[in-house]
XYZ file of C-alpha atoms in Angstrom:
279
model
C -86.674 35.302 -11.455
C -83.652 37.891 -11.934
C -82.058 35.899 -9.073
C -82.148 32.760 -11.394
C -80.962 34.810 -14.319
C -77.744 35.606 -12.288
C -76.905 32.044 -11.136
C -77.624 31.091 -14.747
C -75.153 33.675 -16.307
C -72.773 33.425 -13.068
C -73.131 29.379 -14.283
C -71.822 29.844 -18.039
C -69.342 32.438 -16.394
C -67.832 29.548 -15.115
C -68.003 26.733 -17.260
C -66.603 29.152 -19.623
C -63.470 30.057 -17.499
C -63.143 26.342 -16.734
C -63.184 25.670 -20.660
C -60.594 28.180 -21.044
C -58.021 27.352 -18.619
C -58.388 23.568 -19.603
C -57.741 24.650 -23.213
C -54.922 26.445 -21.978
C -53.365 24.147 -20.136
C -54.056 21.491 -22.840
C -52.139 24.083 -25.427
C -49.229 24.443 -23.067
C -49.078 20.743 -22.907
C -48.623 20.437 -26.793
C -46.699 23.182 -26.939
C -43.876 21.357 -24.802
C -45.101 18.322 -26.391
C -43.468 19.968 -29.179
C -40.277 21.607 -28.068
C -39.763 18.547 -26.742
C -40.398 16.713 -30.296
C -38.117 19.036 -31.771
C -35.614 18.905 -29.402
C -35.041 15.258 -29.933
C -35.529 15.186 -33.617
C -32.681 17.981 -33.727
C -30.830 15.744 -31.616
C -31.098 12.501 -33.737
C -30.617 14.900 -37.101
C -27.133 16.093 -35.476
C -25.061 12.397 -35.447
C -21.587 11.972 -35.507
C -20.119 10.733 -39.035
C -18.812 7.000 -38.918
C -15.147 7.338 -38.070
C -13.098 7.464 -41.209
C -9.519 7.780 -40.526
C -7.342 5.706 -37.566
C -7.768 8.672 -35.359
C -11.233 9.043 -35.443
C -11.482 5.131 -34.489
C -9.193 6.117 -31.714
C -10.754 8.879 -30.500
C -13.944 7.013 -30.199
C -12.241 4.689 -28.482
C -10.787 6.919 -26.052
C -14.343 8.455 -25.242
C -15.571 4.751 -24.728
C -12.738 3.542 -22.476
C -13.324 7.195 -20.388
C -16.920 6.543 -20.003
C -16.588 2.864 -18.815
C -14.493 4.430 -16.320
C -16.397 6.602 -14.990
C -19.241 4.349 -14.556
C -16.550 1.897 -13.053
C -15.826 4.774 -10.739
C -19.103 5.951 -9.715
C -20.632 2.159 -9.009
C -16.941 1.175 -7.477
C -15.429 3.838 -5.262
C -13.078 1.755 -4.001
C -11.742 0.373 -7.360
C -9.214 2.703 -7.699
C -7.713 1.728 -4.391
C -7.815 -1.861 -5.275
C -6.052 -0.893 -8.600
C -2.971 0.411 -7.466
C 0.212 -2.761 -8.332
C 2.464 -3.718 -6.146
C 5.981 -4.448 -7.516
C 7.998 -6.914 -7.371
C 9.119 -6.219 -3.390
C 5.570 -6.360 -2.458
C 5.511 -3.037 -1.999
C 3.744 0.215 -4.048
C 6.042 3.079 -5.801
C 5.156 5.356 -3.505
C 5.636 2.951 -0.410
C 8.825 2.244 -1.635
C 10.192 5.450 -2.196
C 8.944 6.443 1.605
C 11.046 3.589 2.972
C 14.170 4.057 0.948
C 13.910 7.871 2.459
C 13.362 6.821 6.114
C 16.225 4.212 5.887
C 18.562 6.532 4.183
C 17.986 9.002 7.121
C 18.609 6.859 9.443
C 22.223 5.290 7.991
C 23.175 8.760 7.553
C 23.109 9.480 11.332
C 25.422 6.534 11.643
C 27.495 7.465 8.900
C 28.260 11.046 10.659
C 28.554 9.409 13.961
C 31.287 7.795 13.233
C 32.771 9.632 9.951
C 32.291 7.285 7.394
C 32.266 8.558 3.751
C 28.992 7.616 2.293
C 30.893 6.517 -1.027
C 32.541 4.314 0.712
C 29.741 2.409 2.350
C 28.224 -0.189 0.390
C 25.032 -2.392 1.694
C 24.650 -5.914 0.581
C 22.032 -8.589 0.461
C 21.282 -11.293 2.455
C 23.462 -14.360 2.071
C 22.340 -17.634 4.310
C 25.772 -19.094 4.035
C 27.559 -15.844 5.149
C 25.755 -16.798 8.841
C 28.433 -19.893 8.490
C 31.025 -17.694 8.893
C 31.563 -17.355 12.880
C 32.991 -19.536 15.139
C 32.193 -21.109 18.236
C 32.897 -18.033 19.963
C 30.618 -15.738 17.830
C 33.716 -14.113 16.288
C 33.148 -13.386 12.267
C 35.732 -14.779 9.809
C 33.820 -13.451 7.155
C 34.904 -10.568 4.744
C 32.197 -8.240 4.601
C 32.851 -5.287 7.215
C 29.424 -4.394 8.108
C 28.268 -7.988 8.303
C 25.153 -7.349 6.444
C 23.627 -11.116 7.061
C 23.611 -10.959 10.410
C 22.352 -7.540 10.703
C 19.194 -8.255 8.075
C 18.892 -11.395 10.226
C 18.416 -9.467 13.598
C 16.399 -7.228 11.810
C 13.802 -9.771 10.011
C 13.531 -11.898 13.403
C 13.006 -8.653 15.480
C 9.839 -7.823 12.664
C 8.847 -11.447 11.838
C 9.388 -12.841 14.994
C 7.107 -10.655 16.989
C 3.435 -12.343 16.814
C 3.183 -11.222 13.199
C 4.630 -15.034 12.800
C 1.848 -16.170 14.448
C -0.921 -14.571 12.741
C 0.192 -15.250 9.478
C 0.166 -18.587 10.202
C -3.593 -18.989 10.610
C -4.630 -18.620 7.009
C -4.920 -16.799 3.766
C -7.807 -14.863 4.567
C -6.577 -11.256 3.952
C -9.363 -9.418 5.969
C -9.369 -11.743 8.513
C -5.473 -11.455 8.963
C -5.116 -7.615 9.003
C -7.774 -7.270 11.513
C -6.245 -10.112 13.754
C -2.961 -7.563 12.550
C -4.749 -4.954 14.446
C -2.221 -1.909 16.150
C -1.010 -3.892 18.757
C 1.159 -6.321 16.271
C 1.611 -4.013 13.537
C 3.651 -1.477 15.700
C 7.380 -2.170 16.600
C 9.570 -0.689 19.215
C 11.663 1.939 17.715
C 14.875 0.064 19.456
C 15.750 -3.013 17.535
C 17.222 -4.404 21.098
C 14.001 -3.835 22.982
C 11.960 -5.483 20.274
C 14.430 -8.398 20.507
C 13.684 -8.473 24.106
C 9.812 -8.276 23.945
C 9.901 -11.400 21.365
C 12.219 -13.350 23.918
C 9.651 -12.425 26.660
C 6.857 -13.442 24.751
C 7.855 -16.191 22.461
C 11.028 -17.802 24.580
C 13.650 -16.691 21.215
C 15.294 -14.138 19.618
C 18.086 -13.168 18.071
C 20.971 -11.692 20.707
C 22.886 -8.597 19.881
C 25.452 -6.677 21.805
C 24.202 -2.893 22.339
C 28.113 -2.134 22.756
C 29.178 -3.196 19.566
C 29.680 -0.502 17.033
C 28.338 -2.500 14.389
C 24.608 -2.637 16.446
C 24.343 1.072 15.689
C 24.327 0.188 12.385
C 21.939 -2.318 12.867
C 19.798 -0.376 14.487
C 19.771 2.411 12.262
C 18.597 0.523 9.535
C 15.830 -1.524 12.032
C 15.027 2.145 13.115
C 14.241 3.248 9.525
C 12.278 0.499 8.704
C 10.187 0.600 11.811
C 9.512 4.336 11.402
C 8.185 3.421 8.218
C 5.781 1.117 9.150
C 4.827 3.063 12.372
C 4.232 6.167 10.443
C 1.338 4.094 7.914
C -2.256 4.302 8.844
C -3.528 1.014 10.264
C -5.137 -0.338 7.169
C -2.180 0.400 5.159
C 0.425 -1.096 7.988
C -1.561 -4.131 8.299
C -1.580 -4.818 4.456
C 1.836 -4.042 3.753
C 2.791 -6.410 6.520
C 0.032 -9.312 4.920
C 1.811 -8.837 1.796
C 5.129 -9.431 3.040
C 4.414 -12.064 5.568
C 2.894 -13.934 2.938
C 6.010 -13.868 0.769
C 8.642 -14.464 4.318
C 6.222 -17.270 5.094
C 7.393 -19.115 2.281
C 11.199 -19.180 3.175
C 13.117 -22.682 4.069
C 15.408 -23.133 6.737
C 18.944 -24.196 5.959
C 20.576 -25.911 8.856
C 23.864 -24.205 9.504
C 26.312 -25.405 12.554
C 23.473 -25.939 15.171
C 21.093 -23.541 14.142
C 18.489 -23.201 10.713
C 18.365 -19.898 9.398
C 15.785 -18.929 6.837
C 17.020 -18.266 3.139
C 14.745 -15.187 2.853
C 14.018 -12.874 5.187
C 12.130 -9.338 5.059
C 13.721 -5.473 3.331
C 17.185 -7.099 2.442
C 16.700 -6.510 -1.670
C 14.529 -3.807 -1.256
C 16.993 -1.510 0.659
C 20.317 -2.453 -0.323
C 19.501 -2.577 -4.250
C 17.934 0.933 -4.214
C 19.206 2.571 -1.475
C 21.916 5.505 -2.852
C 23.810 7.887 -1.451
C 25.019 10.756 -3.532
């Protein structure tokens, strides 16, 4: 009997304890819900007043634009890269600045070697008609002391008539073309004559230059400044650059002059001659 009584008491105590715990949990949940409900109510009570002035409307619009921009960045992490703009020369502003600095440094070496004043030095853009100012022996009869048109033609031939020309004929798919350009096509020799000889060996044609001529040093200086810039880019940026420039270069029309036809446009002449300045 005492045993039964003890069991009854123990059972009653256990039931009371469970009931108390249940009520405590419910009470806690109710309390949490009340806090959450109160927080929601307080948040809804603190409403932003409708914009009343032009400045208010602009502030709201800026906030919305920032929010949308953040969402786009999170959803499209490459959007910032894709959004970079190319200028009229087919380069980004940063690429243009880097190219100009590289070519300037190379030309300054040439000027120092021959004691030429930077103030007296002038660059000119490519003019296909100037290719007609050579006699049958190859002597220049024009008025350009530096023969810039031939210089640009030689540099263009070294870069364009490498494997790049062949690759660019395979279509407009940028991802496909840039992958084909790879490291082998997108890397050029440090010396203009060496690159031209490589082109001659691989493709059977190339512009002929005279490495013993004083003007070759200028030709090579401009070329070296350009390829130092190109070769210094990471592979993706380099190949995308060559693709962009190659698309424009492929539009060139060939003008018959004498026994040869020359392109009416080349790569790099405008961006360098129109932006490179010596102080």
